[in-house]
Amino acid sequence: VLHRQREAERHAQQCAVAVLSAKWIGSLRDANRRLTFHVNRMPMGYIVWDADFRVTEWNPAAERIFGWSAGEAVGRRGIEFLVPDEAKPGVAETWKSLVGGEEVFTENENVRKDGKRIRCEWFNGPLQDNEGKVVGVLSIVHDVSEKYRLERQLQTAQRMEAVGTLAGGIGSCPQP
């Protein structure tokens, strides 16, 4: 009788663990579904890179920004298709900082699939495993080309205004 009672208790514990595990797995599945929903609808590019700078995740906003579908981007090294040649040394240094565990913000020129150059803001953070080893990088990217263009136009207008003010001031100076 005692043996059967212990078996029943062990079986009850196993059932309780199974029920709790099922609830936990269901909660994780729901959280993953919500996260995927948000990532796929966010207006900023969401890109996950492995430690070798290869794309592992690429959301629809990244597709809109760069013109490459997720199927075309996943597995490719970012430095090979997003970075202009003249910027590659700087990006390589930034990558070293990221895999070294640093968070890095950059604003730089990138290349779209159609060859057009765009200006992007990058918010990058290392992804670490349970032991703290960097296993990849998460990047959030935003196309700021229009903002950059408008800022340059404003600076040009301000310079022209300053030249006009200076020229007007010279013309109104008393003659000796």
Short mmCIF file of N, CA and C in Angstrom, two decimals:
data_model
loop_
_atom_site.label_atom_id
_atom_site.label_comp_id
_atom_site.label_asym_id
_atom_site.label_seq_id
_atom_site.Cartn_x
_atom_site.Cartn_y
_atom_site.Cartn_z
N VAL A 1 0.83 -1.19 0.00
CA VAL A 1 0.00 0.00 0.00
C VAL A 1 0.87 1.25 0.00
N LEU A 2 1.92 1.24 0.81
CA LEU A 2 2.82 2.41 0.88
C LEU A 2 3.50 2.65 -0.47
N HIS A 3 3.86 1.58 -1.15
CA HIS A 3 4.50 1.70 -2.46
C HIS A 3 3.55 2.34 -3.47
N ARG A 4 2.28 1.93 -3.46
CA ARG A 4 1.29 2.50 -4.37
C ARG A 4 1.04 3.97 -4.06
N GLN A 5 1.05 4.30 -2.78
CA GLN A 5 0.83 5.70 -2.38
C GLN A 5 1.97 6.58 -2.89
N ARG A 6 3.22 6.09 -2.77
CA ARG A 6 4.38 6.86 -3.26
C ARG A 6 4.33 7.00 -4.78
N GLU A 7 3.94 5.94 -5.45
CA GLU A 7 3.81 6.02 -6.91
C GLU A 7 2.74 7.02 -7.31
N ALA A 8 1.65 7.03 -6.60
CA ALA A 8 0.56 7.97 -6.89
C ALA A 8 1.02 9.41 -6.64
N GLU A 9 1.79 9.61 -5.56
CA GLU A 9 2.30 10.95 -5.27
C GLU A 9 3.28 11.41 -6.36
N ARG A 10 4.16 10.49 -6.77
CA ARG A 10 5.12 10.82 -7.83
C ARG A 10 4.39 11.13 -9.14
N HIS A 11 3.38 10.34 -9.44
CA HIS A 11 2.58 10.57 -10.64
C HIS A 11 1.86 11.93 -10.56
N ALA A 12 1.35 12.26 -9.40
CA ALA A 12 0.67 13.55 -9.21
C ALA A 12 1.65 14.70 -9.39
N GLN A 13 2.87 14.54 -8.88
CA GLN A 13 3.89 15.58 -9.05
C GLN A 13 4.25 15.75 -10.53
N GLN A 14 4.39 14.63 -11.22
CA GLN A 14 4.71 14.69 -12.64
C GLN A 14 3.59 15.37 -13.42
N CYS A 15 2.35 15.09 -13.05
CA CYS A 15 1.20 15.73 -13.71
C CYS A 15 1.21 17.23 -13.44
N ALA A 16 1.51 17.62 -12.20
CA ALA A 16 1.55 19.04 -11.86
C ALA A 16 2.64 19.75 -12.64
N VAL A 17 3.80 19.11 -12.74
CA VAL A 17 4.90 19.69 -13.51
C VAL A 17 4.50 19.81 -14.98
N ALA A 18 3.84 18.81 -15.51
CA ALA A 18 3.41 18.84 -16.91
C ALA A 18 2.41 19.97 -17.14
N VAL A 19 1.47 20.15 -16.22
CA VAL A 19 0.47 21.22 -16.36
C VAL A 19 1.14 22.59 -16.29
N LEU A 20 2.04 22.76 -15.32
CA LEU A 20 2.74 24.04 -15.19
C LEU A 20 3.63 24.30 -16.41
N SER A 21 4.30 23.26 -16.90
CA SER A 21 5.14 23.42 -18.09
C SER A 21 4.30 23.82 -19.30
N ALA A 22 3.14 23.20 -19.45
CA ALA A 22 2.25 23.53 -20.57
C ALA A 22 1.80 24.98 -20.48
N LYS A 23 1.47 25.44 -19.27
CA LYS A 23 1.06 26.85 -19.10
C LYS A 23 2.23 27.77 -19.41
N TRP A 24 3.42 27.43 -18.94
CA TRP A 24 4.60 28.24 -19.18
C TRP A 24 4.91 28.30 -20.67
N ILE A 25 4.85 27.17 -21.36
CA ILE A 25 5.10 27.13 -22.80
C ILE A 25 4.05 27.95 -23.54
N GLY A 26 2.79 27.86 -23.09
CA GLY A 26 1.73 28.66 -23.70
C GLY A 26 1.98 30.15 -23.51
N SER A 27 2.44 30.54 -22.33
CA SER A 27 2.74 31.95 -22.06
C SER A 27 3.90 32.43 -22.94
N LEU A 28 4.92 31.61 -23.08
CA LEU A 28 6.05 31.97 -23.94
C LEU A 28 5.60 32.09 -25.39
N ARG A 29 4.76 31.18 -25.83
CA ARG A 29 4.26 31.22 -27.21
C ARG A 29 3.46 32.49 -27.44
N ASP A 30 2.61 32.87 -26.48
CA ASP A 30 1.83 34.11 -26.59
C ASP A 30 2.74 35.34 -26.62
N ALA A 31 3.75 35.36 -25.76
CA ALA A 31 4.68 36.50 -25.72
C ALA A 31 5.44 36.59 -27.04
N ASN A 32 5.86 35.46 -27.58
CA ASN A 32 6.56 35.46 -28.85
C ASN A 32 5.66 35.95 -29.98
N ARG A 33 4.40 35.54 -29.97
CA ARG A 33 3.45 35.97 -30.98
C ARG A 33 3.24 37.49 -30.92
N ARG A 34 3.12 38.05 -29.71
CA ARG A 34 2.95 39.50 -29.55
C ARG A 34 4.19 40.24 -30.01
N LEU A 35 5.38 39.76 -29.63
CA LEU A 35 6.63 40.40 -30.04
C LEU A 35 6.76 40.39 -31.56
N THR A 36 6.49 39.26 -32.18
CA THR A 36 6.56 39.17 -33.64
C THR A 36 5.59 40.14 -34.29
N PHE A 37 4.40 40.25 -33.75
CA PHE A 37 3.40 41.19 -34.27
C PHE A 37 3.95 42.61 -34.26
N HIS A 38 4.55 43.02 -33.13
CA HIS A 38 5.07 44.38 -33.00
C HIS A 38 6.28 44.62 -33.91
N VAL A 39 7.20 43.67 -33.95
CA VAL A 39 8.40 43.82 -34.78
C VAL A 39 8.01 43.96 -36.25
N ASN A 40 7.04 43.18 -36.68
CA ASN A 40 6.63 43.23 -38.09
C ASN A 40 5.85 44.48 -38.45
N ARG A 41 5.35 45.20 -37.48
CA ARG A 41 4.58 46.41 -37.76
C ARG A 41 5.28 47.70 -37.36
N MET A 42 6.43 47.60 -36.73
CA MET A 42 7.14 48.81 -36.30
C MET A 42 7.66 49.57 -37.52
N PRO A 43 7.72 50.90 -37.42
CA PRO A 43 8.16 51.71 -38.57
C PRO A 43 9.67 51.73 -38.77
N MET A 44 10.41 51.22 -37.83
CA MET A 44 11.87 51.20 -37.93
C MET A 44 12.34 49.81 -38.33
N GLY A 45 13.46 49.78 -39.05
CA GLY A 45 14.04 48.50 -39.42
C GLY A 45 14.54 47.78 -38.19
N TYR A 46 14.27 46.50 -38.13
CA TYR A 46 14.69 45.62 -37.03
C TYR A 46 15.52 44.53 -37.68
N ILE A 47 16.82 44.56 -37.38
CA ILE A 47 17.74 43.61 -38.00
C ILE A 47 18.54 42.93 -36.90
N VAL A 48 18.58 41.61 -36.97
CA VAL A 48 19.43 40.84 -36.05
C VAL A 48 20.55 40.23 -36.89
N TRP A 49 21.77 40.38 -36.37
CA TRP A 49 22.98 39.88 -37.03
C TRP A 49 23.59 38.80 -36.16
N ASP A 50 24.20 37.79 -36.78
CA ASP A 50 24.98 36.84 -35.99
C ASP A 50 26.36 37.44 -35.73
N ALA A 51 27.21 36.72 -35.05
CA ALA A 51 28.53 37.25 -34.68
C ALA A 51 29.44 37.49 -35.89
N ASP A 52 29.08 36.92 -37.04
CA ASP A 52 29.86 37.12 -38.27
C ASP A 52 29.28 38.21 -39.16
N PHE A 53 28.33 39.02 -38.61
CA PHE A 53 27.73 40.15 -39.33
C PHE A 53 26.82 39.68 -40.46
N ARG A 54 26.22 38.48 -40.29
CA ARG A 54 25.24 37.99 -41.26
C ARG A 54 23.84 38.22 -40.71
N VAL A 55 22.94 38.62 -41.60
CA VAL A 55 21.55 38.89 -41.20
C VAL A 55 20.87 37.57 -40.82
N THR A 56 20.22 37.57 -39.64
CA THR A 56 19.41 36.42 -39.25
C THR A 56 17.93 36.79 -39.16
N GLU A 57 17.63 38.07 -38.94
CA GLU A 57 16.24 38.56 -38.93
C GLU A 57 16.19 39.89 -39.64
N TRP A 58 15.09 40.14 -40.37
CA TRP A 58 14.95 41.33 -41.22
C TRP A 58 13.47 41.62 -41.32
N ASN A 59 13.00 42.68 -40.69
CA ASN A 59 11.55 42.93 -40.67
C ASN A 59 11.08 43.70 -41.91
N PRO A 60 9.75 43.84 -42.09
CA PRO A 60 9.22 44.55 -43.25
C PRO A 60 9.70 46.00 -43.37
N ALA A 61 9.93 46.68 -42.26
CA ALA A 61 10.44 48.06 -42.34
C ALA A 61 11.85 48.07 -42.93
N ALA A 62 12.68 47.09 -42.60
CA ALA A 62 14.01 46.99 -43.20
C ALA A 62 13.88 46.76 -44.70
N GLU A 63 12.87 45.98 -45.10
CA GLU A 63 12.62 45.77 -46.53
C GLU A 63 12.30 47.10 -47.21
N ARG A 64 11.44 47.91 -46.58
CA ARG A 64 11.07 49.21 -47.17
C ARG A 64 12.26 50.16 -47.22
N ILE A 65 13.06 50.19 -46.17
CA ILE A 65 14.19 51.12 -46.11
C ILE A 65 15.25 50.78 -47.15
N PHE A 66 15.61 49.51 -47.25
CA PHE A 66 16.75 49.11 -48.08
C PHE A 66 16.38 48.48 -49.42
N GLY A 67 15.12 48.08 -49.59
CA GLY A 67 14.68 47.50 -50.85
C GLY A 67 14.96 46.02 -51.02
N TRP A 68 15.61 45.40 -50.05
CA TRP A 68 15.89 43.96 -50.10
C TRP A 68 14.81 43.23 -49.31
N SER A 69 14.27 42.15 -49.87
CA SER A 69 13.31 41.33 -49.12
C SER A 69 14.07 40.57 -48.03
N ALA A 70 13.32 40.06 -47.06
CA ALA A 70 13.95 39.27 -46.00
C ALA A 70 14.65 38.05 -46.61
N GLY A 71 14.03 37.43 -47.60
CA GLY A 71 14.64 36.27 -48.24
C GLY A 71 15.96 36.59 -48.92
N GLU A 72 16.08 37.82 -49.44
CA GLU A 72 17.33 38.24 -50.09
C GLU A 72 18.39 38.65 -49.07
N ALA A 73 17.97 39.16 -47.93
CA ALA A 73 18.91 39.70 -46.95
C ALA A 73 19.43 38.66 -45.96
N VAL A 74 18.55 37.76 -45.52
CA VAL A 74 18.96 36.79 -44.50
C VAL A 74 20.10 35.93 -45.03
N GLY A 75 21.16 35.83 -44.22
CA GLY A 75 22.33 35.05 -44.58
C GLY A 75 23.45 35.87 -45.20
N ARG A 76 23.14 37.10 -45.60
CA ARG A 76 24.17 37.96 -46.21
C ARG A 76 24.86 38.80 -45.16
N ARG A 77 26.12 39.14 -45.42
CA ARG A 77 26.88 40.00 -44.52
C ARG A 77 26.52 41.45 -44.84
N GLY A 78 26.16 42.21 -43.82
CA GLY A 78 25.73 43.60 -43.99
C GLY A 78 26.76 44.47 -44.68
N ILE A 79 28.02 44.26 -44.38
CA ILE A 79 29.06 45.11 -44.96
C ILE A 79 29.16 44.91 -46.47
N GLU A 80 28.65 43.79 -46.97
CA GLU A 80 28.75 43.48 -48.40
C GLU A 80 27.64 44.11 -49.23
N PHE A 81 26.48 44.44 -48.61
CA PHE A 81 25.39 44.95 -49.44
C PHE A 81 24.72 46.22 -48.93
N LEU A 82 25.06 46.69 -47.75
CA LEU A 82 24.44 47.90 -47.22
C LEU A 82 25.41 49.07 -47.07
N VAL A 83 26.70 48.79 -47.11
CA VAL A 83 27.71 49.79 -46.75
C VAL A 83 28.46 50.25 -47.99
N PRO A 84 28.52 51.58 -48.23
CA PRO A 84 29.33 52.09 -49.35
C PRO A 84 30.81 51.76 -49.11
N ASP A 85 31.55 51.57 -50.18
CA ASP A 85 32.96 51.17 -50.07
C ASP A 85 33.76 52.08 -49.14
N GLU A 86 33.57 53.39 -49.28
CA GLU A 86 34.37 54.33 -48.48
C GLU A 86 34.04 54.27 -46.99
N ALA A 87 32.91 53.71 -46.62
CA ALA A 87 32.51 53.64 -45.22
C ALA A 87 32.87 52.31 -44.57
N LYS A 88 33.33 51.34 -45.34
CA LYS A 88 33.60 49.99 -44.80
C LYS A 88 34.60 49.97 -43.65
N PRO A 89 35.72 50.73 -43.71
CA PRO A 89 36.64 50.70 -42.57
C PRO A 89 35.99 51.17 -41.26
N GLY A 90 35.19 52.22 -41.32
CA GLY A 90 34.51 52.72 -40.12
C GLY A 90 33.48 51.74 -39.59
N VAL A 91 32.76 51.09 -40.50
CA VAL A 91 31.77 50.10 -40.08
C VAL A 91 32.47 48.90 -39.45
N ALA A 92 33.61 48.50 -39.99
CA ALA A 92 34.36 47.39 -39.41
C ALA A 92 34.78 47.72 -37.98
N GLU A 93 35.19 48.96 -37.72
CA GLU A 93 35.56 49.37 -36.36
C GLU A 93 34.33 49.37 -35.44
N THR A 94 33.21 49.85 -35.95
CA THR A 94 31.97 49.84 -35.17
C THR A 94 31.60 48.41 -34.81
N TRP A 95 31.73 47.50 -35.78
CA TRP A 95 31.40 46.09 -35.54
C TRP A 95 32.27 45.51 -34.43
N LYS A 96 33.57 45.85 -34.43
CA LYS A 96 34.47 45.37 -33.38
C LYS A 96 33.99 45.84 -32.01
N SER A 97 33.54 47.09 -31.93
CA SER A 97 33.02 47.60 -30.65
C SER A 97 31.79 46.83 -30.21
N LEU A 98 30.91 46.54 -31.16
CA LEU A 98 29.67 45.82 -30.84
C LEU A 98 29.95 44.40 -30.35
N VAL A 99 30.79 43.67 -31.08
CA VAL A 99 31.08 42.30 -30.63
C VAL A 99 31.95 42.31 -29.38
N GLY A 100 32.51 43.47 -29.06
CA GLY A 100 33.23 43.63 -27.80
C GLY A 100 32.30 43.94 -26.64
N GLY A 101 31.01 44.06 -26.92
CA GLY A 101 30.02 44.24 -25.85
C GLY A 101 29.49 45.65 -25.69
N GLU A 102 29.91 46.60 -26.53
CA GLU A 102 29.45 47.98 -26.41
C GLU A 102 28.16 48.21 -27.20
N GLU A 103 27.33 49.13 -26.71
CA GLU A 103 26.20 49.63 -27.49
C GLU A 103 26.72 50.80 -28.32
N VAL A 104 26.27 50.90 -29.57
CA VAL A 104 26.80 51.94 -30.45
C VAL A 104 25.66 52.59 -31.23
N PHE A 105 25.66 53.93 -31.25
CA PHE A 105 24.75 54.70 -32.10
C PHE A 105 25.57 55.28 -33.23
N THR A 106 25.08 55.15 -34.46
CA THR A 106 25.77 55.77 -35.59
C THR A 106 24.75 56.43 -36.51
N GLU A 107 25.22 57.41 -37.23
CA GLU A 107 24.45 57.98 -38.34
C GLU A 107 25.39 57.97 -39.52
N ASN A 108 25.00 57.28 -40.58
CA ASN A 108 25.89 57.16 -41.71
C ASN A 108 25.12 56.88 -43.00
N GLU A 109 25.87 56.91 -44.09
CA GLU A 109 25.31 56.64 -45.41
C GLU A 109 25.24 55.13 -45.63
N ASN A 110 24.15 54.69 -46.25
CA ASN A 110 23.97 53.30 -46.63
C ASN A 110 23.53 53.24 -48.07
N VAL A 111 23.53 52.02 -48.62
CA VAL A 111 23.16 51.81 -50.01
C VAL A 111 21.93 50.92 -50.06
N ARG A 112 20.94 51.36 -50.84
CA ARG A 112 19.74 50.56 -51.08
C ARG A 112 20.00 49.54 -52.19
N LYS A 113 19.08 48.62 -52.37
CA LYS A 113 19.19 47.62 -53.42
C LYS A 113 19.29 48.27 -54.80
N ASP A 114 18.55 49.39 -54.99
CA ASP A 114 18.56 50.07 -56.29
C ASP A 114 19.79 50.95 -56.49
N GLY A 115 20.73 50.95 -55.53
CA GLY A 115 21.96 51.72 -55.64
C GLY A 115 21.87 53.12 -55.06
N LYS A 116 20.65 53.56 -54.72
CA LYS A 116 20.48 54.89 -54.14
C LYS A 116 21.12 54.93 -52.76
N ARG A 117 21.78 56.05 -52.48
CA ARG A 117 22.38 56.24 -51.16
C ARG A 117 21.38 56.94 -50.25
N ILE A 118 21.29 56.45 -49.04
CA ILE A 118 20.40 57.03 -48.04
C ILE A 118 21.19 57.24 -46.75
N ARG A 119 20.67 58.12 -45.92
CA ARG A 119 21.30 58.40 -44.62
C ARG A 119 20.46 57.72 -43.56
N CYS A 120 21.11 56.95 -42.68
CA CYS A 120 20.38 56.19 -41.66
C CYS A 120 20.96 56.42 -40.27
N GLU A 121 20.07 56.37 -39.29
CA GLU A 121 20.47 56.33 -37.88
C GLU A 121 20.37 54.87 -37.44
N TRP A 122 21.41 54.40 -36.79
CA TRP A 122 21.50 53.02 -36.33
C TRP A 122 21.62 53.00 -34.81
N PHE A 123 20.77 52.25 -34.16
CA PHE A 123 20.83 52.01 -32.72
C PHE A 123 21.18 50.53 -32.57
N ASN A 124 22.40 50.23 -32.11
CA ASN A 124 22.92 48.87 -32.10
C ASN A 124 23.26 48.41 -30.69
N GLY A 125 22.93 47.18 -30.40
CA GLY A 125 23.29 46.60 -29.10
C GLY A 125 23.69 45.15 -29.24
N PRO A 126 24.68 44.73 -28.48
CA PRO A 126 25.12 43.34 -28.54
C PRO A 126 24.08 42.40 -27.93
N LEU A 127 23.98 41.20 -28.48
CA LEU A 127 23.12 40.14 -27.94
C LEU A 127 24.05 39.11 -27.29
N GLN A 128 23.76 38.79 -26.04
CA GLN A 128 24.65 37.91 -25.29
C GLN A 128 23.93 36.63 -24.87
N ASP A 129 24.71 35.55 -24.78
CA ASP A 129 24.15 34.30 -24.28
C ASP A 129 24.16 34.32 -22.75
N ASN A 130 23.80 33.21 -22.13
CA ASN A 130 23.71 33.15 -20.66
C ASN A 130 25.05 33.36 -19.96
N GLU A 131 26.14 33.09 -20.65
CA GLU A 131 27.48 33.28 -20.06
C GLU A 131 28.04 34.67 -20.33
N GLY A 132 27.28 35.52 -21.05
CA GLY A 132 27.73 36.87 -21.34
C GLY A 132 28.53 36.99 -22.63
N LYS A 133 28.67 35.90 -23.37
CA LYS A 133 29.40 35.94 -24.65
C LYS A 133 28.50 36.58 -25.71
N VAL A 134 29.08 37.52 -26.49
CA VAL A 134 28.32 38.17 -27.56
C VAL A 134 28.11 37.16 -28.69
N VAL A 135 26.84 36.92 -29.02
CA VAL A 135 26.50 35.95 -30.07
C VAL A 135 25.87 36.62 -31.29
N GLY A 136 25.69 37.93 -31.19
CA GLY A 136 25.10 38.66 -32.30
C GLY A 136 24.85 40.10 -31.91
N VAL A 137 24.14 40.80 -32.78
CA VAL A 137 23.85 42.22 -32.58
C VAL A 137 22.41 42.48 -33.03
N LEU A 138 21.71 43.30 -32.27
CA LEU A 138 20.39 43.78 -32.66
C LEU A 138 20.54 45.22 -33.09
N SER A 139 20.04 45.52 -34.29
CA SER A 139 20.08 46.89 -34.81
C SER A 139 18.67 47.38 -35.09
N ILE A 140 18.39 48.59 -34.67
CA ILE A 140 17.17 49.29 -35.04
C ILE A 140 17.63 50.44 -35.93
N VAL A 141 17.06 50.54 -37.13
CA VAL A 141 17.54 51.52 -38.11
C VAL A 141 16.39 52.36 -38.62
N HIS A 142 16.70 53.63 -38.86
CA HIS A 142 15.70 54.60 -39.32
C HIS A 142 16.31 55.41 -40.46
N ASP A 143 15.58 55.55 -41.55
CA ASP A 143 16.03 56.36 -42.69
C ASP A 143 15.77 57.82 -42.35
N VAL A 144 16.85 58.61 -42.26
CA VAL A 144 16.73 60.03 -41.94
C VAL A 144 17.18 60.90 -43.11
N SER A 145 17.13 60.35 -44.32
CA SER A 145 17.59 61.07 -45.51
C SER A 145 16.87 62.40 -45.68
N GLU A 146 15.57 62.42 -45.54
CA GLU A 146 14.79 63.65 -45.73
C GLU A 146 15.14 64.68 -44.66
N LYS A 147 15.24 64.26 -43.42
CA LYS A 147 15.62 65.16 -42.33
C LYS A 147 17.01 65.74 -42.60
N TYR A 148 17.94 64.90 -43.02
CA TYR A 148 19.31 65.33 -43.32
C TYR A 148 19.31 66.35 -44.46
N ARG A 149 18.52 66.09 -45.52
CA ARG A 149 18.43 67.00 -46.66
C ARG A 149 17.87 68.36 -46.23
N LEU A 150 16.82 68.35 -45.41
CA LEU A 150 16.22 69.60 -44.95
C LEU A 150 17.18 70.38 -44.06
N GLU A 151 17.94 69.69 -43.21
CA GLU A 151 18.93 70.37 -42.36
C GLU A 151 20.00 71.04 -43.21
N ARG A 152 20.45 70.37 -44.26
CA ARG A 152 21.46 70.96 -45.15
C ARG A 152 20.89 72.18 -45.87
N GLN A 153 19.62 72.10 -46.31
CA GLN A 153 18.99 73.25 -46.96
C GLN A 153 18.90 74.42 -46.00
N LEU A 154 18.54 74.15 -44.75
CA LEU A 154 18.44 75.21 -43.75
C LEU A 154 19.81 75.85 -43.51
N GLN A 155 20.84 75.04 -43.40
CA GLN A 155 22.20 75.58 -43.21
C GLN A 155 22.62 76.44 -44.39
N THR A 156 22.30 76.01 -45.60
CA THR A 156 22.63 76.80 -46.79
C THR A 156 21.88 78.12 -46.77
N ALA A 157 20.61 78.10 -46.42
CA ALA A 157 19.81 79.32 -46.36
C ALA A 157 20.35 80.26 -45.29
N GLN A 158 20.76 79.71 -44.16
CA GLN A 158 21.31 80.55 -43.09
C GLN A 158 22.63 81.19 -43.53
N ARG A 159 23.46 80.45 -44.25
CA ARG A 159 24.72 81.02 -44.75
C ARG A 159 24.43 82.14 -45.75
N MET A 160 23.47 81.90 -46.64
CA MET A 160 23.12 82.92 -47.63
C MET A 160 22.57 84.17 -46.94
N GLU A 161 21.77 83.97 -45.91
CA GLU A 161 21.23 85.10 -45.16
C GLU A 161 22.36 85.88 -44.49
N ALA A 162 23.33 85.16 -43.93
CA ALA A 162 24.46 85.82 -43.27
C ALA A 162 25.28 86.62 -44.30
N VAL A 163 25.50 86.05 -45.49
CA VAL A 163 26.23 86.76 -46.54
C VAL A 163 25.44 88.00 -46.96
N GLY A 164 24.12 87.86 -47.11
CA GLY A 164 23.28 89.01 -47.48
C GLY A 164 23.32 90.10 -46.44
N THR A 165 23.28 89.72 -45.16
CA THR A 165 23.36 90.69 -44.08
C THR A 165 24.71 91.39 -44.10
N LEU A 166 25.77 90.63 -44.30
CA LEU A 166 27.11 91.20 -44.37
C LEU A 166 27.22 92.15 -45.56
N ALA A 167 26.75 91.72 -46.71
CA ALA A 167 26.82 92.57 -47.90
C ALA A 167 25.99 93.84 -47.70
N GLY A 168 24.84 93.71 -47.08
CA GLY A 168 24.01 94.88 -46.81
C GLY A 168 24.68 95.83 -45.84
N GLY A 169 25.37 95.27 -44.88
CA GLY A 169 26.08 96.09 -43.89
C GLY A 169 27.25 96.81 -44.52
N ILE A 170 27.95 96.17 -45.45
CA ILE A 170 29.09 96.81 -46.13
C ILE A 170 28.59 97.97 -46.99
N GLY A 171 27.47 97.78 -47.68
CA GLY A 171 26.92 98.83 -48.53
C GLY A 171 26.42 100.03 -47.75
N SER A 172 26.10 99.85 -46.49
CA SER A 172 25.57 100.98 -45.72
C SER A 172 26.62 101.66 -44.86
N CYS A 173 27.90 101.18 -44.99
CA CYS A 173 28.98 101.80 -44.23
C CYS A 173 29.26 103.20 -44.79
N PRO A 174 29.58 104.17 -43.92
CA PRO A 174 29.92 105.51 -44.41
C PRO A 174 31.21 105.47 -45.22
N GLN A 175 31.22 106.25 -46.29
CA GLN A 175 32.39 106.32 -47.17
C GLN A 175 33.36 107.38 -46.62
N PRO A 176 34.66 107.06 -46.68
CA PRO A 176 35.65 108.05 -46.16
C PRO A 176 35.80 109.25 -47.05
#
